[in-house]
Each structure stands twice: as C-alpha cells, then as structure tokens.
C-alpha cells in the first residue's frame, strides 16, 4: 500500500470523488436538469430513484463512498409535490399565516411578509443563516446531506416544487459538492451548513468542490460542471432546505460506518493479543455467553472463537511450551469481559440502523403541509426538525467507542509488562532488554489519548441552553455530539493502532518459544498482513513512522479479519 496516496483522516469517508447515490425502484428517466454527464457516474450502477420512503442505510453508505449511480426523482413523487405546492399556495391565499412563508423566522416570527417580499426573503434566509465556520464537512457527508434533504422533500409535506429537488440531484449527479462548515448548528435543524449548501444550490455565493477537486467559487464550479449558473427559490423553499436533520443523519451514518470497521478491527487486535499472551479460551465458551441472554454478546463471542479457532498457543500445551509452570485459573477482567464490552457497542450500532432508517425517510422540517379530507391543504407548525434522537444516539455510541478504546489501552498495558503478559519481555523489548527500551513509549501514545476521549465522551445532549430571545429555548446540541464522536473515533483508531503494534510484537517475541505449535489460521493471516507494512522491532528505532503507518492501516479498514 502506498500511504502517500491515502486521504487525510478527516475526509476519509469521502475519498472517492465520483457521484452520489441511489435509491429504490426503477423509474422513468429523470427530468432534464437532474440528468448528469455520464462521465461522473459510477460505472457499476445504472441509477435508481428517490421517492421519500425507501432510502436504506446500505444505500446511504454507498452515497458516502461515492459508489452509487445517478439519482432521479420518482415521477409519482413529483406529481405529489406539485399537488402539495398548489395546495400550499392556496392555503396562503386563503389567509393562513405560515412560519417561513409569509411570516419571518425565529424571534422575528411575528413580522409579516408581503407577497412581493416572499421571494426575496428566500435569498436573505440563506445569506443570513450561512454563518458557520470550522473545518468543512467531508465530501461524502455533504453529498449525503443533500440526498437526505431531497428524499425528505420527495414526501411532499414541505410544499416545495419538484424542480428544487431536481436541482439538488443535478448537483450531486454532476459531482458538485457544497463546502459546508462543521460549526454553528445547535442541533435545532441544520441551519448553518445547509444554508451554505443553499448558496451553492442557487448560485448566489459560497464555495464548492467539483469531482473531488479543491474548494472554488460556486459560480466557477457550476460553470465547469455545465449546470445552469442560478436557480431561484420561490416562496417557502429556503426553510425546508435548512430546517431538518439531514446533516446530522449524514454525519451519524458516516460515524456508524467508521465504528463498524473499528469494532471489526478491534476483534482482530484482540485475537492477536489472545495469541501473544496464550490466553485461556474458556472466556469465549458459548455456554457462558448463552447464559447472559444477550444476543449481540453471543454473536461477538462466536466471532472471537472463529478468529482463534485452531490456535495451539491458547491451550494448556501452548502455555506449558512457553514456559508457564502453574495453571492460570482465569485471565484478567479485561480479557474475560471483552466480548461483553464489544457486544454492547455492536448492539448500539444495530439500534443505529433503525434510527437512521426512520430519519432518512421522514419529513424533518417545520412547518409541514397536510392534505385534508376535503382536498384542501393545511400548514401545521411543529418541531420535526429536532435532532434529539440522533444526538442521544451519537452520545451513546461515543460512550461505547470510548469504553472499547479504554479496553484496548488496558490490553496494551498488559502486553508491555512481563508479569501481566505471563512472560513476554518488559516493554516488548528485543534482546538485550535494558539496552533496548522497546515499545513502552508506543503504549504511552494510546494512554495519552484515553483521558481526552473520556472528556469528549461527556454527552452534549444534556447541555441544552436557551437562545434567540427564548423562542428557541431548548437545543439538542446534536452537532456537538457529532463532532465529539468523530474526534473520538480518530483517537480510538490511534489507540487501536497501538494495540496492533504491541500485540504483533508480542506474537513475534513469543514465537521462538512456541516451537511448531501453530496460531489460528485467521490470526496468522492478519499478523502477516500487518507485517507486510510494519516490521517487527529489533533494536530500538524511530517509532513515529510505525505508529502513523499502523494508524493509517486502521483508519482505512485494512486490518479487518478475513471473516469480518
């Protein structure tokens, strides 16, 4: 692997520059504006259709990776949207006062807008709300956020024209990705980042990337993509774009995908730890885990049994071969409880699939438009933009990932101690021990990150504060939850990289004493795969390149066991 070609960690979910996404059903060709130059499309997909109700988590992950085909709006959804749009305008003409349509926003909600002001108001909403800052969201996340908003609009409860969705899909299909800031949102909708996307959508301002290129002026990117330079929003169309949970759901989906890879790789590092320390296999006994009555735990223990199946090192014979003279009785808590801890995180990921699936196919905006029995339409003001459920879920996942990282650091601590590892050289130093200091400072790298993770695992969703004159007096702070989770996944990957370095070193130091006794097939293959990139440590050497290489391997999913 040429690591100079790997993308920065902050944008790893968007390293592919190809276009977006796809969803259910095989529909008729899209309207003209949503069609994209074929050169921007994934060669492996013919493209599917958004209808507001059938976007799956696996398809969303394909959007993140940029490996799905062109997007189209379902014709039936377009019909429903036109009917709802006509009903919305009729409701306004009948005298209904509607937030974000003929009434202003936030603490200015009581200010009435004239018919002449409503179209100009859309442009002003985007400009005033595009106040975010901080690093830009990864391209895959920004792309998925647009798709999620388009899918929500396709449900025909927001009153926007189908042409607006077609414009959004045209951007995605052409490989135009708005530059969206990561800081500014309180989790009360996606106001700041989606307003930045809206400036690109309309061609008014902002920056965008074209097919993975550098950020450039929106007008230049739209021209290069061959798209119309402007798109004018009509009454009521700015608020549905920014008032929702699309960015939060996109970030959550990306984090879930990373967490799945992290846990799979953690299994691999733990398997190597078990081999290096000749651990007792009894802690994985299926009978014990069945008695816990926790299906995720049973599945996790089964994965670990498969990973270490055939190991002669993890037997009484193996321990005797290494030189242990007395029975262990049982290993430490970190070893015996690992399946329980990892399974808890996996259960959270299972629950995440349900949450994401609901959010992706819901009308997450305010106000919403409903057809009445008489055939007329009514606006209803509510709070469907609220990100509390996602915020709580991200904080829970953050706590779970932090707990697994703490477990990994505890295992690493055992490896560098001759007493705790049952006989491996102190510091995992090669002879002459003492002249060689070994890997104790590598272990310290992981240990240094643990308190940072523990601080950032504090749930942000309990930190609501009133803003905007008390009109918005409860805020989920879910975007802070998203940033905390992403940052802790970065830290956790380094902690796991340290565990791989130490466990693989432990295997190499134990091997001369094990004679012809084999390790498990899966752990042997994984150990060799790691050694293809990082050499075993003999005499002391500069260790930073090893840590960075191992971290790149982890962050790009290169160390998943073959059966994961």
Coordinates of C-alpha atoms in Angstrom, one line a residue, residues 18-261:
X18 CA -17.4 10.0 -8.0
X19 CA -21.1 10.9 -7.7
X20 CA -23.8 10.0 -5.4
X21 CA -26.4 7.7 -4.6
X22 CA -29.3 5.8 -5.4
X23 CA -32.5 4.6 -4.1
X24 CA -35.3 2.3 -4.7
X25 CA -37.3 1.4 -7.7
X26 CA -36.5 1.6 -11.4
X27 CA -38.3 4.7 -12.5
X28 CA -38.6 6.5 -15.8
X29 CA -35.8 8.8 -16.8
X30 CA -35.3 11.9 -14.7
X31 CA -36.3 15.4 -15.7
X32 CA -33.7 17.1 -17.8
X33 CA -32.0 19.1 -15.0
X34 CA -31.4 16.0 -12.8
X35 CA -29.6 14.2 -15.6
X36 CA -25.8 14.2 -15.3
X37 CA -22.9 13.7 -17.6
X38 CA -22.3 10.0 -17.8
X39 CA -18.6 10.5 -17.0
X40 CA -19.4 11.5 -13.4
X41 CA -21.4 8.3 -12.7
X42 CA -20.3 5.1 -11.0
X43 CA -19.7 2.5 -13.8
X44 CA -21.2 -0.2 -11.5
X45 CA -24.6 1.3 -11.1
X46 CA -27.4 2.3 -13.5
X47 CA -29.1 4.6 -11.0
X48 CA -32.3 4.3 -9.0
X49 CA -35.0 6.6 -7.8
X50 CA -35.8 8.7 -4.7
X51 CA -39.4 8.5 -3.6
X52 CA -39.2 9.7 0.0
X53 CA -39.9 6.4 1.6
X54 CA -37.4 3.7 0.7
X55 CA -33.8 5.0 1.3
X56 CA -31.8 2.3 3.0
X57 CA -28.8 2.5 5.3
X58 CA -26.7 0.5 2.8
X59 CA -27.6 2.9 0.0
X60 CA -26.7 5.8 2.2
X61 CA -23.3 4.3 2.8
X62 CA -22.9 3.9 -0.9
X63 CA -23.6 7.7 -1.2
X64 CA -20.9 8.4 1.4
X65 CA -18.4 6.3 -0.6
X66 CA -19.4 7.8 -3.9
X67 CA -20.1 4.4 -5.5
X68 CA -23.8 4.6 -6.4
X69 CA -25.3 5.6 -9.6
X70 CA -27.3 8.7 -10.7
X71 CA -30.2 10.0 -8.8
X72 CA -33.7 10.6 -10.1
X73 CA -36.9 11.8 -8.5
X74 CA -39.7 9.3 -8.8
X75 CA -42.4 10.6 -11.2
X76 CA -45.1 9.8 -8.7
X77 CA -43.3 11.8 -6.0
X78 CA -43.0 14.8 -8.5
X79 CA -46.8 14.6 -9.0
X80 CA -47.5 14.6 -5.3
X81 CA -45.1 17.5 -4.8
X82 CA -46.8 19.6 -7.5
X83 CA -50.2 19.0 -5.9
X84 CA -48.9 19.9 -2.5
X85 CA -47.3 23.1 -3.8
X86 CA -50.6 24.2 -5.3
X87 CA -52.3 23.4 -2.0
X88 CA -49.7 25.4 -0.1
X89 CA -50.2 28.5 -2.3
X90 CA -54.0 28.1 -1.9
X91 CA -53.7 28.0 1.9
X92 CA -51.7 31.2 1.8
X93 CA -54.2 32.8 -0.5
X94 CA -56.9 31.8 2.0
X95 CA -55.3 33.8 4.7
X96 CA -53.3 31.3 6.7
X97 CA -50.2 32.8 8.4
X98 CA -47.3 30.4 8.0
X99 CA -43.8 30.5 9.6
X100 CA -41.1 30.9 7.0
X101 CA -43.6 31.6 4.2
X102 CA -45.5 34.8 4.9
X103 CA -44.1 35.2 8.4
X104 CA -40.4 35.8 9.4
X105 CA -38.2 33.4 11.3
X106 CA -37.1 32.7 14.9
X107 CA -37.7 35.6 17.3
X108 CA -38.9 37.7 14.4
X109 CA -41.8 35.2 13.7
X110 CA -44.4 37.9 14.3
X111 CA -43.2 40.0 11.4
X112 CA -45.5 39.7 8.4
X113 CA -44.1 39.4 4.8
X114 CA -45.9 40.7 1.8
X115 CA -46.3 38.7 -1.3
X116 CA -43.7 40.8 -3.0
X117 CA -41.2 40.1 -0.2
X118 CA -41.5 36.4 0.0
X119 CA -39.3 35.5 -3.0
X120 CA -36.5 38.0 -1.9
X121 CA -36.9 36.5 1.7
X122 CA -35.6 33.1 0.5
X123 CA -32.3 34.6 -0.7
X124 CA -32.0 36.5 2.6
X125 CA -32.6 33.4 4.7
X126 CA -29.7 31.6 3.0
X127 CA -27.3 34.5 3.3
X128 CA -28.1 35.3 6.9
X129 CA -28.0 31.7 8.1
X130 CA -24.8 30.8 6.2
X131 CA -22.7 32.0 9.2
X132 CA -21.0 28.7 10.1
X133 CA -17.2 28.2 10.5
X134 CA -14.7 25.5 11.3
X135 CA -13.4 22.7 9.1
X136 CA -15.6 21.7 6.2
X137 CA -17.7 18.5 6.4
X138 CA -16.3 15.6 4.5
X139 CA -17.5 15.5 0.9
X140 CA -19.3 12.2 1.4
X141 CA -21.2 13.7 4.3
X142 CA -22.1 16.9 2.4
X143 CA -23.3 14.8 -0.6
X144 CA -25.4 12.6 1.6
X145 CA -26.9 15.6 3.4
X146 CA -28.2 16.9 0.0
X147 CA -29.6 13.5 -0.8
X148 CA -31.4 13.2 2.5
X149 CA -32.9 16.6 2.1
X150 CA -34.1 15.7 -1.4
X151 CA -35.6 12.5 -0.2
X152 CA -37.4 14.2 2.6
X153 CA -38.8 16.8 0.2
X154 CA -40.0 14.0 -2.0
X155 CA -42.5 13.0 0.7
X156 CA -44.5 16.1 -0.5
X157 CA -45.1 17.6 3.0
X158 CA -42.9 20.6 2.7
X159 CA -44.6 22.5 -0.2
X160 CA -41.5 22.8 -2.4
X161 CA -41.5 22.4 -6.1
X162 CA -40.1 19.2 -7.6
X163 CA -37.8 21.4 -9.6
X164 CA -35.9 22.2 -6.4
X165 CA -35.3 18.5 -5.7
X166 CA -34.2 18.1 -9.4
X167 CA -31.7 20.9 -8.9
X168 CA -30.3 19.3 -5.8
X169 CA -29.9 16.0 -7.7
X170 CA -28.3 17.7 -10.6
X171 CA -25.6 19.0 -8.3
X172 CA -24.9 15.5 -6.9
X173 CA -25.0 13.7 -10.2
X174 CA -22.6 16.2 -11.7
X175 CA -20.1 15.8 -8.9
X176 CA -20.7 19.3 -7.4
X177 CA -20.4 19.2 -3.6
X178 CA -21.0 22.3 -1.5
X179 CA -18.4 23.3 1.1
X180 CA -20.4 23.0 4.3
X181 CA -18.9 24.2 7.7
X182 CA -18.9 22.0 10.7
X183 CA -19.5 24.5 13.5
X184 CA -22.6 26.7 14.1
X185 CA -25.6 24.4 14.4
X186 CA -27.2 23.8 17.8
X187 CA -28.9 20.6 16.6
X188 CA -32.0 22.7 16.0
X189 CA -32.2 21.9 12.4
X190 CA -29.1 22.0 10.1
X191 CA -29.3 25.8 9.7
X192 CA -25.8 26.9 9.1
X193 CA -24.4 24.0 7.0
X194 CA -27.4 23.6 4.8
X195 CA -27.6 27.4 4.3
X196 CA -24.1 27.2 2.9
X197 CA -25.3 24.4 0.6
X198 CA -28.3 26.6 -0.4
X199 CA -25.9 29.3 -1.6
X200 CA -24.4 26.8 -4.0
X201 CA -27.8 25.4 -5.0
X202 CA -28.9 28.9 -6.0
X203 CA -25.6 30.0 -7.4
X204 CA -25.6 33.0 -5.1
X205 CA -22.3 32.6 -3.2
X206 CA -20.2 30.2 -1.3
X207 CA -17.7 27.5 -2.4
X208 CA -18.0 24.0 -3.8
X209 CA -15.8 21.2 -5.0
X210 CA -16.1 19.6 -8.4
X211 CA -15.4 15.9 -8.6
X212 CA -13.2 16.0 -5.5
X213 CA -11.1 19.0 -6.6
X214 CA -10.2 21.9 -4.3
X215 CA -12.8 24.4 -3.0
X216 CA -13.6 27.1 -5.5
X217 CA -16.1 29.8 -6.1
X218 CA -19.6 28.4 -6.7
X219 CA -20.1 30.2 -10.0
X220 CA -16.8 28.7 -11.4
X221 CA -17.7 25.2 -10.3
X222 CA -21.3 25.4 -11.7
X223 CA -19.9 26.6 -15.0
X224 CA -17.3 23.8 -15.1
X225 CA -20.0 21.2 -14.3
X226 CA -22.2 22.5 -17.1
X227 CA -25.1 23.4 -14.8
X228 CA -27.3 26.5 -15.0
X229 CA -25.5 29.3 -13.1
X230 CA -28.5 30.2 -11.0
X231 CA -31.6 28.6 -9.5
X232 CA -34.2 31.0 -7.9
X233 CA -36.1 29.8 -4.9
X234 CA -39.7 30.6 -4.6
X235 CA -41.9 31.3 -1.6
X236 CA -41.3 28.9 1.3
X237 CA -38.4 26.9 -0.3
X238 CA -35.4 28.1 1.8
X239 CA -36.7 26.9 5.2
X240 CA -37.3 23.3 4.2
X241 CA -33.8 23.2 2.9
X242 CA -32.2 24.2 6.2
X243 CA -34.8 23.1 8.7
X244 CA -34.2 19.4 9.2
X245 CA -31.8 16.7 10.3
X246 CA -30.1 15.8 7.0
X247 CA -26.6 16.9 8.1
X248 CA -27.0 15.2 11.5
X249 CA -28.2 12.0 9.9
X250 CA -25.4 12.1 7.3
X251 CA -22.8 12.6 10.0
X252 CA -24.3 9.9 12.1
X253 CA -24.3 7.5 9.2
X254 CA -20.7 8.2 8.5
X255 CA -19.7 7.7 12.1
X256 CA -21.7 4.4 12.3
X257 CA -19.8 3.1 9.2
X258 CA -16.5 4.0 10.8
X259 CA -17.5 2.5 14.1
X260 CA -18.4 -0.8 12.4
X261 CA -15.0 -1.0 10.8

